[in-house]
Amino acid sequence: MRTTVILPVRGCRAVRRAVRRPFGSRGRGVTAPTRCRGSSVARRGDAATRRARAVARELAETGTYRQTPAELLLGARIAWRNNPQCVGKFYWKGLEVRDCRDVGVTLSQKGDESALFEALVDHLRLSWNGGRVRLLLSVFAPSVPDRPGPRVWNGQLIRYAGYRRHDGSVLGDPATVELTEAVQRLGWRGRGTEYDVLPLVIQWPGHEPRFFDLPADAVPEVRITHPEYPWFESLGLRWHAFPTISDQVLELGGLRYPLAPFSAWYTCTEIGARNLSDSNRYDKLPEVARGMGLETGRDRTLWRDRALLELTTAVLHSYDQAGVSIIDHHFATKQFVRHEERERKSGRTCPADWSAIVPATSGSTTPVWQRRYEPTRALPNFAPQPTLWSSDML
Ligand code: ARG
């Protein structure tokens, strides 16, 4: 299998270094005499023109073109920077890109799903990095004329199943009920626990999907305990160590990469104040509040608010104890404002969606609350794409 990590970066210090100097020490010659700088700008201009001509030729001959590793790396970073949904963009220059464009591509129209599965498992292992989660994007084959690129059905590479019971209630994650049912129609049977990891469903459009169970070592999880409440552990809460968005298409330089899974670390509120607490997700606030001895009969006791805070505290504490990267919403939003500032100094605006940037709890205590954002759409970018598994497509 041919995959290349274009920019090998390990650990936090290395990421910080990469953020400061994404392209090594090259290009730092700001003190170079004007004459040299002028000629190097001209040389770069020549190179760009040559490249544009080569791309135009390739397009005319084949209807598509192959991006260079450098184009892929910089383009993916800018796609992240352009995305209005992400509070973590401060680190955009630290994104690593794995070139998986040739993985699973066979001479016949039908690609090799097992090879894709292996590369996706590698992606998870590389991102996990022993708990020091890496910012990692793996880019698989683009859609080219007559051959759309591969897809996975899953919204994230690691997600828990949601089983609808006869009485309408859900065991597991209600957010994945439809996907779970679609995967069951393919023949998958889960164990039937609250935290069954869904298999990956891999599909080359126009061909049958195949599902693969993830090996346990590619699915690191954290059990949730509380720093002060020993009873908390008995709630049996857990979550996977980091998210890997896998259903967005990377739109870059006129090409579409429909499979480009992106891993990063969590912000504690995503788990504590959404996944485990939303009433249409795991809905754990009533249990937490009962453990805390709160009066849950009346909204005015603010039992939800108090339980939400303790659940989020527990998430942060547990990830820290387990040595898994996670950030809190105060730090995340401060970094976001620094990012905005840096973008302004670079003469750019910062596309952002206020409702995605403001954390789910304590919004008004963070510096983003009073700011206004424009969710301007710029390319390159990541974009949602229609699910392959909705009933009308099966
Ligand atoms: N909110 C999603 C989840 O809870 C993950 C979205 C991406 N988050 C991130 N920190 N990169 O799973």
mmCIF file of C-alpha atoms and ligand atoms in Angstrom:
data_model
loop_
_atom_site.group_PDB
_atom_site.id
_atom_site.type_symbol
_atom_site.label_atom_id
_atom_site.label_comp_id
_atom_site.label_asym_id
_atom_site.label_seq_id
_atom_site.Cartn_x
_atom_site.Cartn_y
_atom_site.Cartn_z
ATOM 1 C CA MET A 1 0.000 0.000 0.000
ATOM 2 C CA ARG A 2 1.350 3.421 -0.876
ATOM 3 C CA THR A 3 0.612 6.163 1.617
ATOM 4 C CA THR A 4 2.876 9.017 2.455
ATOM 5 C CA VAL A 5 2.729 11.391 5.365
ATOM 6 C CA ILE A 6 3.644 14.529 3.529
ATOM 7 C CA LEU A 7 4.771 16.404 6.590
ATOM 8 C CA PRO A 8 5.758 14.083 9.406
ATOM 9 C CA VAL A 9 5.086 15.875 12.655
ATOM 10 C CA ARG A 10 5.059 14.158 16.005
ATOM 11 C CA GLY A 11 3.931 15.450 19.374
ATOM 12 C CA CYS A 12 2.869 18.854 20.580
ATOM 13 C CA ARG A 13 6.229 20.593 20.418
ATOM 14 C CA ALA A 14 6.640 19.481 16.837
ATOM 15 C CA VAL A 15 3.128 20.687 16.042
ATOM 16 C CA ARG A 16 3.928 24.073 17.548
ATOM 17 C CA ARG A 17 7.104 24.176 15.481
ATOM 18 C CA ALA A 18 5.126 23.269 12.402
ATOM 19 C CA VAL A 19 2.620 26.004 13.153
ATOM 20 C CA ARG A 20 5.457 28.527 13.278
ATOM 21 C CA ARG A 21 7.369 27.121 10.310
ATOM 22 C CA PRO A 22 5.122 24.938 8.177
ATOM 23 C CA PHE A 23 7.627 24.692 5.379
ATOM 24 C CA GLY A 24 10.799 24.292 7.418
ATOM 25 C CA SER A 25 13.343 27.085 7.299
ATOM 26 C CA ARG A 26 12.758 27.823 3.633
ATOM 27 C CA GLY A 27 11.182 31.130 2.786
ATOM 28 C CA ARG A 28 12.316 32.889 5.931
ATOM 29 C CA GLY A 29 14.779 35.132 4.124
ATOM 30 C CA VAL A 30 12.907 38.340 4.770
ATOM 31 C CA THR A 31 16.192 40.164 5.203
ATOM 32 C CA ALA A 32 17.479 39.131 1.780
ATOM 33 C CA PRO A 33 18.453 42.050 -0.493
ATOM 34 C CA THR A 34 15.587 43.371 -2.615
ATOM 35 C CA ARG A 35 17.334 42.352 -5.812
ATOM 36 C CA CYS A 36 17.348 38.682 -4.810
ATOM 37 C CA ARG A 37 13.849 38.825 -3.454
ATOM 38 C CA GLY A 38 12.610 40.370 -6.670
ATOM 39 C CA SER A 39 14.188 37.698 -8.793
ATOM 40 C CA SER A 40 12.908 34.875 -6.596
ATOM 41 C CA VAL A 41 9.392 36.322 -6.855
ATOM 42 C CA ALA A 42 9.831 36.357 -10.614
ATOM 43 C CA ARG A 43 11.076 32.754 -10.536
ATOM 44 C CA ARG A 44 8.052 31.723 -8.497
ATOM 45 C CA GLY A 45 5.827 33.544 -10.970
ATOM 46 C CA ASP A 46 7.447 31.599 -13.825
ATOM 47 C CA ALA A 47 6.970 28.331 -11.979
ATOM 48 C CA ALA A 48 3.295 29.135 -11.355
ATOM 49 C CA THR A 49 2.738 29.948 -15.017
ATOM 50 C CA ARG A 50 4.478 26.737 -16.073
ATOM 51 C CA ARG A 51 2.381 24.766 -13.628
ATOM 52 C CA ALA A 52 -0.866 26.378 -14.814
ATOM 53 C CA ARG A 53 0.044 25.488 -18.410
ATOM 54 C CA ALA A 54 0.816 21.887 -17.478
ATOM 55 C CA VAL A 55 -2.491 21.609 -15.598
ATOM 56 C CA ALA A 56 -4.385 23.067 -18.577
ATOM 57 C CA ARG A 57 -2.714 20.515 -20.881
ATOM 58 C CA GLU A 58 -3.513 17.612 -18.546
ATOM 59 C CA LEU A 59 -7.106 18.826 -18.225
ATOM 60 C CA ALA A 60 -7.511 19.036 -21.977
ATOM 61 C CA GLU A 61 -6.120 15.511 -22.431
ATOM 62 C CA THR A 62 -7.753 13.664 -19.526
ATOM 63 C CA GLY A 63 -10.545 15.877 -18.179
ATOM 64 C CA THR A 64 -8.807 16.048 -14.800
ATOM 65 C CA TYR A 65 -5.345 16.611 -13.326
ATOM 66 C CA ARG A 66 -3.212 15.305 -10.512
ATOM 67 C CA GLN A 67 -2.264 17.739 -7.792
ATOM 68 C CA THR A 68 1.291 17.758 -6.503
ATOM 69 C CA PRO A 69 1.863 16.751 -2.866
ATOM 70 C CA ALA A 70 2.648 20.398 -2.068
ATOM 71 C CA GLU A 71 -0.622 21.551 -3.642
ATOM 72 C CA LEU A 72 -2.515 18.930 -1.689
ATOM 73 C CA LEU A 73 -0.876 19.901 1.606
ATOM 74 C CA LEU A 74 -1.303 23.647 1.287
ATOM 75 C CA GLY A 75 -4.752 23.306 -0.288
ATOM 76 C CA ALA A 76 -6.012 21.096 2.545
ATOM 77 C CA ARG A 77 -4.699 23.519 5.145
ATOM 78 C CA ILE A 78 -6.411 26.432 3.431
ATOM 79 C CA ALA A 79 -9.625 24.403 3.128
ATOM 80 C CA TRP A 80 -9.566 24.025 6.902
ATOM 81 C CA ARG A 81 -8.798 27.729 7.351
ATOM 82 C CA ASN A 82 -11.766 28.584 5.125
ATOM 83 C CA ASN A 83 -14.184 26.331 6.967
ATOM 84 C CA PRO A 84 -16.597 28.430 9.027
ATOM 85 C CA GLN A 85 -17.588 25.641 11.433
ATOM 86 C CA CYS A 86 -14.323 25.038 13.270
ATOM 87 C CA VAL A 87 -13.113 26.781 16.419
ATOM 88 C CA GLY A 88 -9.695 25.065 16.153
ATOM 89 C CA LYS A 89 -8.422 26.814 13.031
ATOM 90 C CA PHE A 90 -5.614 28.501 14.954
ATOM 91 C CA TYR A 91 -3.653 25.314 14.166
ATOM 92 C CA TRP A 92 -4.350 25.250 10.435
ATOM 93 C CA LYS A 93 -0.669 25.273 9.522
ATOM 94 C CA GLY A 94 -0.105 22.235 11.731
ATOM 95 C CA LEU A 95 -2.418 19.978 9.709
ATOM 96 C CA GLU A 96 -0.635 16.913 8.370
ATOM 97 C CA VAL A 97 -1.825 15.325 5.163
ATOM 98 C CA ARG A 98 -1.511 11.670 4.199
ATOM 99 C CA ASP A 99 -1.520 11.023 0.506
ATOM 100 C CA CYS A 100 -3.768 7.971 0.003
ATOM 101 C CA ARG A 101 -4.883 8.889 -3.505
ATOM 102 C CA ASP A 102 -3.723 5.596 -4.995
ATOM 103 C CA VAL A 103 -5.021 3.349 -2.212
ATOM 104 C CA GLY A 104 -7.641 0.852 -3.345
ATOM 105 C CA VAL A 105 -7.652 2.129 -6.928
ATOM 106 C CA THR A 106 -7.587 -0.862 -9.256
ATOM 107 C CA LEU A 107 -7.436 -1.203 -13.016
ATOM 108 C CA SER A 108 -10.996 -2.457 -13.106
ATOM 109 C CA GLN A 109 -13.721 0.103 -12.352
ATOM 110 C CA LYS A 110 -14.383 -1.638 -9.057
ATOM 111 C CA GLY A 111 -11.906 -0.529 -6.390
ATOM 112 C CA ASP A 112 -10.484 -2.534 -3.521
ATOM 113 C CA GLU A 113 -12.447 -1.835 -0.328
ATOM 114 C CA SER A 114 -10.128 -3.886 1.919
ATOM 115 C CA ALA A 115 -7.156 -1.725 0.990
ATOM 116 C CA LEU A 116 -9.196 1.372 1.834
ATOM 117 C CA PHE A 117 -10.223 -0.159 5.137
ATOM 118 C CA GLU A 118 -6.594 -0.853 6.092
ATOM 119 C CA ALA A 119 -5.603 2.704 5.249
ATOM 120 C CA LEU A 120 -8.501 4.052 7.331
ATOM 121 C CA VAL A 121 -7.434 1.920 10.286
ATOM 122 C CA ASP A 122 -3.891 3.259 9.838
ATOM 123 C CA HIS A 123 -5.353 6.741 9.829
ATOM 124 C CA LEU A 124 -6.944 6.107 13.218
ATOM 125 C CA ARG A 125 -3.749 4.647 14.678
ATOM 126 C CA LEU A 126 -1.640 7.533 13.394
ATOM 127 C CA SER A 127 -4.097 10.145 14.679
ATOM 128 C CA TRP A 128 -4.281 8.521 18.103
ATOM 129 C CA ASN A 129 -0.490 8.706 18.467
ATOM 130 C CA GLY A 130 -0.561 7.230 21.977
ATOM 131 C CA GLY A 131 -2.972 9.921 23.201
ATOM 132 C CA ARG A 132 -1.196 12.988 21.789
ATOM 133 C CA VAL A 133 -3.839 13.316 19.092
ATOM 134 C CA ARG A 134 -2.554 14.568 15.747
ATOM 135 C CA LEU A 135 -4.281 16.901 13.313
ATOM 136 C CA LEU A 136 -4.404 14.509 10.427
ATOM 137 C CA LEU A 137 -6.189 14.399 7.099
ATOM 138 C CA SER A 138 -5.971 11.384 4.786
ATOM 139 C CA VAL A 139 -6.872 12.141 1.192
ATOM 140 C CA PHE A 140 -8.193 9.279 -0.944
ATOM 141 C CA ALA A 141 -8.868 9.113 -4.687
ATOM 142 C CA PRO A 142 -10.609 12.155 -6.165
ATOM 143 C CA SER A 143 -13.656 11.875 -8.390
ATOM 144 C CA VAL A 144 -12.489 11.874 -11.993
ATOM 145 C CA PRO A 145 -14.525 11.697 -15.203
ATOM 146 C CA ASP A 146 -16.440 8.381 -15.299
ATOM 147 C CA ARG A 147 -15.116 7.361 -11.921
ATOM 148 C CA PRO A 148 -16.430 8.973 -8.737
ATOM 149 C CA GLY A 149 -14.103 8.626 -5.746
ATOM 150 C CA PRO A 150 -14.733 6.181 -2.884
ATOM 151 C CA ARG A 151 -16.911 7.061 0.104
ATOM 152 C CA VAL A 152 -17.634 5.792 3.573
ATOM 153 C CA TRP A 153 -21.191 5.870 4.850
ATOM 154 C CA ASN A 154 -20.147 6.830 8.381
ATOM 155 C CA GLY A 155 -20.254 10.467 9.443
ATOM 156 C CA GLN A 156 -17.211 9.782 11.609
ATOM 157 C CA LEU A 157 -14.832 6.820 11.437
ATOM 158 C CA ILE A 158 -15.643 6.026 15.066
ATOM 159 C CA ARG A 159 -19.268 6.325 16.119
ATOM 160 C CA TYR A 160 -21.585 4.341 18.369
ATOM 161 C CA ALA A 161 -24.612 2.494 17.051
ATOM 162 C CA GLY A 162 -28.142 3.583 17.914
ATOM 163 C CA TYR A 163 -30.755 0.817 18.151
ATOM 164 C CA ARG A 164 -34.394 1.820 17.962
ATOM 165 C CA ARG A 165 -36.467 -0.229 20.397
ATOM 166 C CA HIS A 166 -40.093 -1.253 19.921
ATOM 167 C CA ASP A 167 -41.308 1.422 22.326
ATOM 168 C CA GLY A 168 -39.563 4.104 20.213
ATOM 169 C CA SER A 169 -36.707 4.683 22.679
ATOM 170 C CA VAL A 170 -33.112 4.263 21.532
ATOM 171 C CA LEU A 171 -30.277 2.190 22.977
ATOM 172 C CA GLY A 172 -26.956 3.876 22.169
ATOM 173 C CA ASP A 173 -26.568 7.044 20.125
ATOM 174 C CA PRO A 174 -29.864 8.332 18.668
ATOM 175 C CA ALA A 175 -27.845 10.324 16.108
ATOM 176 C CA THR A 176 -26.899 7.123 14.279
ATOM 177 C CA VAL A 177 -30.216 5.270 14.254
ATOM 178 C CA GLU A 178 -30.701 5.557 10.484
ATOM 179 C CA LEU A 179 -27.124 4.617 9.709
ATOM 180 C CA THR A 180 -27.327 1.701 12.154
ATOM 181 C CA GLU A 181 -30.476 0.425 10.447
ATOM 182 C CA ALA A 182 -28.901 0.800 7.015
ATOM 183 C CA VAL A 183 -25.843 -1.165 8.191
ATOM 184 C CA GLN A 184 -28.084 -3.831 9.700
ATOM 185 C CA ARG A 185 -29.790 -4.173 6.311
ATOM 186 C CA LEU A 186 -26.334 -5.025 4.915
ATOM 187 C CA GLY A 187 -26.169 -7.886 7.414
ATOM 188 C CA TRP A 188 -24.246 -6.347 10.338
ATOM 189 C CA ARG A 189 -25.284 -7.381 13.850
ATOM 190 C CA GLY A 190 -24.096 -5.365 16.838
ATOM 191 C CA ARG A 191 -23.707 -6.698 20.349
ATOM 192 C CA GLY A 192 -26.566 -4.530 21.551
ATOM 193 C CA THR A 193 -24.772 -2.392 24.147
ATOM 194 C CA GLU A 194 -24.992 1.340 24.657
ATOM 195 C CA TYR A 195 -21.552 1.873 23.110
ATOM 196 C CA ASP A 196 -21.217 -0.550 20.171
ATOM 197 C CA VAL A 197 -18.775 0.855 17.641
ATOM 198 C CA LEU A 198 -20.313 0.847 14.168
ATOM 199 C CA PRO A 199 -18.440 -0.924 11.386
ATOM 200 C CA LEU A 200 -17.015 1.166 8.551
ATOM 201 C CA VAL A 201 -19.086 0.942 5.411
ATOM 202 C CA ILE A 202 -16.956 1.543 2.351
ATOM 203 C CA GLN A 203 -18.407 2.054 -1.086
ATOM 204 C CA TRP A 204 -17.245 2.912 -4.553
ATOM 205 C CA PRO A 205 -20.275 4.621 -6.050
ATOM 206 C CA GLY A 206 -22.063 2.313 -8.445
ATOM 207 C CA HIS A 207 -20.817 -0.770 -6.577
ATOM 208 C CA GLU A 208 -22.051 -2.725 -3.576
ATOM 209 C CA PRO A 209 -21.008 -1.350 -0.190
ATOM 210 C CA ARG A 210 -18.907 -3.533 2.136
ATOM 211 C CA PHE A 211 -18.698 -3.253 5.906
ATOM 212 C CA PHE A 212 -15.691 -3.896 8.147
ATOM 213 C CA ASP A 213 -15.490 -4.028 11.944
ATOM 214 C CA LEU A 214 -12.765 -1.825 13.401
ATOM 215 C CA PRO A 215 -10.097 -3.595 15.460
ATOM 216 C CA ALA A 216 -10.249 -2.647 19.162
ATOM 217 C CA ASP A 217 -6.791 -1.054 19.187
ATOM 218 C CA ALA A 218 -7.900 1.467 16.547
ATOM 219 C CA VAL A 219 -10.752 2.643 18.780
ATOM 220 C CA PRO A 220 -9.294 4.235 21.906
ATOM 221 C CA GLU A 221 -11.954 5.290 24.386
ATOM 222 C CA VAL A 222 -12.045 7.132 27.693
ATOM 223 C CA ARG A 223 -14.167 6.106 30.680
ATOM 224 C CA ILE A 224 -15.702 9.108 32.355
ATOM 225 C CA THR A 225 -15.004 9.675 36.039
ATOM 226 C CA HIS A 226 -15.392 12.804 38.148
ATOM 227 C CA PRO A 227 -12.625 14.444 40.207
ATOM 228 C CA GLU A 228 -14.856 14.716 43.304
ATOM 229 C CA TYR A 229 -17.824 12.366 42.891
ATOM 230 C CA PRO A 230 -16.773 8.705 43.222
ATOM 231 C CA TRP A 231 -20.302 7.549 42.238
ATOM 232 C CA PHE A 232 -19.885 9.100 38.803
ATOM 233 C CA GLU A 233 -17.946 6.119 37.483
ATOM 234 C CA SER A 234 -20.915 3.835 38.111
ATOM 235 C CA LEU A 235 -22.911 5.734 35.453
ATOM 236 C CA GLY A 236 -20.730 3.817 32.984
ATOM 237 C CA LEU A 237 -20.229 6.783 30.648
ATOM 238 C CA ARG A 238 -17.488 6.710 28.028
ATOM 239 C CA TRP A 239 -16.583 8.341 24.743
ATOM 240 C CA HIS A 240 -14.115 7.723 21.933
ATOM 241 C CA ALA A 241 -10.827 9.573 22.288
ATOM 242 C CA PHE A 242 -11.038 11.899 19.280
ATOM 243 C CA PRO A 243 -13.365 12.700 16.383
ATOM 244 C CA THR A 244 -12.656 11.836 12.736
ATOM 245 C CA ILE A 245 -15.079 13.512 10.346
ATOM 246 C CA SER A 246 -15.422 11.217 7.354
ATOM 247 C CA ASP A 247 -18.439 12.317 5.333
ATOM 248 C CA GLN A 248 -17.304 15.681 4.002
ATOM 249 C CA VAL A 249 -15.918 16.240 0.542
ATOM 250 C CA LEU A 250 -12.678 18.165 0.187
ATOM 251 C CA GLU A 251 -13.159 20.648 -2.655
ATOM 252 C CA LEU A 252 -9.761 21.752 -3.816
ATOM 253 C CA GLY A 253 -8.494 23.342 -7.010
ATOM 254 C CA GLY A 254 -11.541 22.216 -8.996
ATOM 255 C CA LEU A 255 -11.187 18.614 -7.800
ATOM 256 C CA ARG A 256 -13.459 16.795 -5.367
ATOM 257 C CA TYR A 257 -12.101 14.302 -2.848
ATOM 258 C CA PRO A 258 -15.195 12.595 -1.410
ATOM 259 C CA LEU A 259 -13.210 10.578 1.139
ATOM 260 C CA ALA A 260 -10.898 12.752 3.202
ATOM 261 C CA PRO A 261 -11.219 11.824 6.895
ATOM 262 C CA PHE A 262 -10.020 14.535 9.262
ATOM 263 C CA SER A 263 -8.961 13.849 12.865
ATOM 264 C CA ALA A 264 -8.367 16.379 15.603
ATOM 265 C CA TRP A 265 -8.682 16.564 19.367
ATOM 266 C CA TYR A 266 -11.948 17.264 21.123
ATOM 267 C CA THR A 267 -13.125 20.361 22.960
ATOM 268 C CA CYS A 268 -14.637 19.124 26.247
ATOM 269 C CA THR A 269 -18.016 20.758 25.587
ATOM 270 C CA GLU A 270 -18.575 18.672 22.443
ATOM 271 C CA ILE A 271 -18.783 15.559 24.590
ATOM 272 C CA GLY A 272 -19.996 16.851 27.977
ATOM 273 C CA ALA A 273 -22.394 19.516 26.775
ATOM 274 C CA ARG A 274 -23.642 17.830 23.588
ATOM 275 C CA ASN A 275 -23.003 14.143 22.863
ATOM 276 C CA LEU A 276 -23.661 12.816 26.367
ATOM 277 C CA SER A 277 -26.174 15.434 27.426
ATOM 278 C CA ASP A 278 -28.398 16.558 24.516
ATOM 279 C CA SER A 279 -31.884 15.244 25.089
ATOM 280 C CA ASN A 280 -31.844 13.774 21.569
ATOM 281 C CA ARG A 281 -28.412 12.169 22.114
ATOM 282 C CA TYR A 282 -27.333 10.212 25.225
ATOM 283 C CA ASP A 283 -29.526 12.393 27.480
ATOM 284 C CA LYS A 284 -27.514 11.727 30.657
ATOM 285 C CA LEU A 285 -28.312 14.895 32.605
ATOM 286 C CA PRO A 286 -31.195 13.406 34.614
ATOM 287 C CA GLU A 287 -28.931 10.565 35.825
ATOM 288 C CA VAL A 288 -26.104 12.951 36.701
ATOM 289 C CA ALA A 289 -28.507 15.275 38.527
ATOM 290 C CA ARG A 290 -29.965 12.386 40.510
ATOM 291 C CA GLY A 291 -26.454 11.342 41.529
ATOM 292 C CA MET A 292 -25.830 14.907 42.689
ATOM 293 C CA GLY A 293 -29.027 14.783 44.737
ATOM 294 C CA LEU A 294 -30.624 17.687 42.859
ATOM 295 C CA GLU A 295 -34.323 18.299 42.725
ATOM 296 C CA THR A 296 -35.209 17.527 39.108
ATOM 297 C CA GLY A 297 -38.957 18.172 39.339
ATOM 298 C CA ARG A 298 -38.676 21.879 38.588
ATOM 299 C CA ASP A 299 -36.638 23.647 35.909
ATOM 300 C CA ARG A 300 -36.081 26.541 38.312
ATOM 301 C CA THR A 301 -33.669 24.558 40.453
ATOM 302 C CA LEU A 302 -31.336 24.789 37.417
ATOM 303 C CA TRP A 303 -30.547 21.101 37.870
ATOM 304 C CA ARG A 304 -29.757 20.740 34.162
ATOM 305 C CA ASP A 305 -27.274 23.575 34.230
ATOM 306 C CA ARG A 306 -25.542 22.209 37.322
ATOM 307 C CA ALA A 307 -25.438 18.659 35.983
ATOM 308 C CA LEU A 308 -24.121 19.902 32.628
ATOM 309 C CA LEU A 309 -21.222 21.655 34.294
ATOM 310 C CA GLU A 310 -20.273 18.596 36.349
ATOM 311 C CA LEU A 311 -20.527 16.305 33.338
ATOM 312 C CA THR A 312 -18.242 18.590 31.332
ATOM 313 C CA THR A 313 -15.844 18.790 34.292
ATOM 314 C CA ALA A 314 -15.820 14.992 34.389
ATOM 315 C CA VAL A 315 -15.030 14.746 30.667
ATOM 316 C CA LEU A 316 -12.088 17.128 30.907
ATOM 317 C CA HIS A 317 -10.783 15.401 34.031
ATOM 318 C CA SER A 318 -11.079 11.904 32.536
ATOM 319 C CA TYR A 319 -9.299 12.755 29.275
ATOM 320 C CA ASP A 320 -6.541 14.485 31.239
ATOM 321 C CA GLN A 321 -6.178 11.482 33.552
ATOM 322 C CA ALA A 322 -6.034 9.150 30.565
ATOM 323 C CA GLY A 323 -3.372 11.307 28.890
ATOM 324 C CA VAL A 324 -5.571 12.046 25.869
ATOM 325 C CA SER A 325 -5.413 15.470 24.178
ATOM 326 C CA ILE A 326 -8.501 17.573 24.765
ATOM 327 C CA ILE A 327 -8.998 21.321 25.117
ATOM 328 C CA ASP A 328 -11.414 23.364 27.156
ATOM 329 C CA HIS A 329 -13.723 25.899 25.550
ATOM 330 C CA HIS A 330 -12.051 28.909 27.179
ATOM 331 C CA PHE A 331 -8.650 28.079 25.726
ATOM 332 C CA ALA A 332 -10.164 27.095 22.388
ATOM 333 C CA THR A 333 -12.032 30.376 21.955
ATOM 334 C CA LYS A 334 -9.020 32.459 23.057
ATOM 335 C CA GLN A 335 -6.963 30.707 20.399
ATOM 336 C CA PHE A 336 -9.707 31.397 17.882
ATOM 337 C CA VAL A 337 -9.565 35.123 18.602
ATOM 338 C CA ARG A 338 -5.769 35.017 18.208
ATOM 339 C CA HIS A 339 -6.324 33.258 14.885
ATOM 340 C CA GLU A 340 -8.721 36.001 13.769
ATOM 341 C CA GLU A 341 -6.146 38.602 14.731
ATOM 342 C CA ARG A 342 -3.407 36.807 12.775
ATOM 343 C CA GLU A 343 -5.666 36.501 9.760
ATOM 344 C CA ARG A 344 -6.462 40.206 9.895
ATOM 345 C CA LYS A 345 -2.735 41.020 9.979
ATOM 346 C CA SER A 346 -2.252 38.779 6.942
ATOM 347 C CA GLY A 347 -4.917 40.788 5.107
ATOM 348 C CA ARG A 348 -7.532 38.025 5.231
ATOM 349 C CA THR A 349 -10.958 37.753 6.750
ATOM 350 C CA CYS A 350 -11.928 34.811 8.936
ATOM 351 C CA PRO A 351 -15.082 33.043 7.745
ATOM 352 C CA ALA A 352 -16.957 31.756 10.780
ATOM 353 C CA ASP A 353 -20.389 30.641 11.863
ATOM 354 C CA TRP A 354 -21.102 32.232 15.254
ATOM 355 C CA SER A 355 -23.334 29.397 16.392
ATOM 356 C CA ALA A 356 -20.580 26.857 15.713
ATOM 357 C CA ILE A 357 -17.789 28.908 17.281
ATOM 358 C CA VAL A 358 -19.553 29.811 20.542
ATOM 359 C CA PRO A 359 -19.317 26.805 22.882
ATOM 360 C CA ALA A 360 -22.406 24.943 24.013
ATOM 361 C CA THR A 361 -21.978 26.109 27.613
ATOM 362 C CA SER A 362 -20.813 29.322 29.206
ATOM 363 C CA GLY A 363 -20.853 31.106 25.848
ATOM 364 C CA SER A 364 -20.987 34.540 27.406
ATOM 365 C CA THR A 365 -17.841 33.888 29.463
ATOM 366 C CA THR A 366 -15.739 33.385 26.319
ATOM 367 C CA PRO A 367 -14.256 36.124 24.130
ATOM 368 C CA VAL A 368 -16.177 35.037 21.022
ATOM 369 C CA TRP A 369 -19.604 35.786 22.490
ATOM 370 C CA GLN A 370 -19.537 39.518 21.775
ATOM 371 C CA ARG A 371 -18.004 39.207 18.349
ATOM 372 C CA ARG A 372 -19.789 38.994 15.030
ATOM 373 C CA TYR A 373 -18.855 36.599 12.257
ATOM 374 C CA GLU A 374 -19.644 36.103 8.587
ATOM 375 C CA PRO A 375 -19.881 32.490 7.422
ATOM 376 C CA THR A 376 -18.595 33.466 3.975
ATOM 377 C CA ARG A 377 -18.086 30.500 1.683
ATOM 378 C CA ALA A 378 -14.608 30.371 0.166
ATOM 379 C CA LEU A 379 -12.744 27.671 -1.734
ATOM 380 C CA PRO A 380 -10.946 25.375 -1.107
ATOM 381 C CA ASN A 381 -13.211 23.997 1.610
ATOM 382 C CA PHE A 382 -14.851 20.968 3.176
ATOM 383 C CA ALA A 383 -18.523 20.482 2.418
ATOM 384 C CA PRO A 384 -21.293 18.073 3.370
ATOM 385 C CA GLN A 385 -22.395 15.606 0.695
ATOM 386 C CA PRO A 386 -25.604 13.588 0.314
ATOM 387 C CA THR A 387 -25.596 10.339 2.281
ATOM 388 C CA LEU A 388 -25.210 7.187 0.205
ATOM 389 C CA TRP A 389 -27.321 5.131 2.546
ATOM 390 C CA SER A 390 -30.619 6.984 2.740
ATOM 391 C CA SER A 391 -33.424 4.596 1.822
ATOM 392 C CA ASP A 392 -34.100 6.124 -1.609
ATOM 393 C CA MET A 393 -30.543 5.337 -2.685
ATOM 394 C CA LEU A 394 -30.550 1.723 -1.550
HETATM 395 N N1 ARG B 1 -18.905 17.582 17.427
HETATM 396 C C1 ARG B 1 -18.424 16.358 16.842
HETATM 397 C C2 ARG B 1 -18.435 15.264 17.911
HETATM 398 O O1 ARG B 1 -18.754 15.534 19.015
HETATM 399 C C3 ARG B 1 -17.029 16.494 16.285
HETATM 400 C C4 ARG B 1 -16.798 17.662 15.337
HETATM 401 C C5 ARG B 1 -15.333 17.987 15.140
HETATM 402 N N2 ARG B 1 -14.710 18.357 16.367
HETATM 403 C C6 ARG B 1 -13.403 18.550 16.540
HETATM 404 N N3 ARG B 1 -12.967 18.809 17.729
HETATM 405 N N4 ARG B 1 -12.556 18.442 15.547
HETATM 406 O O2 ARG B 1 -18.069 14.140 17.700
#
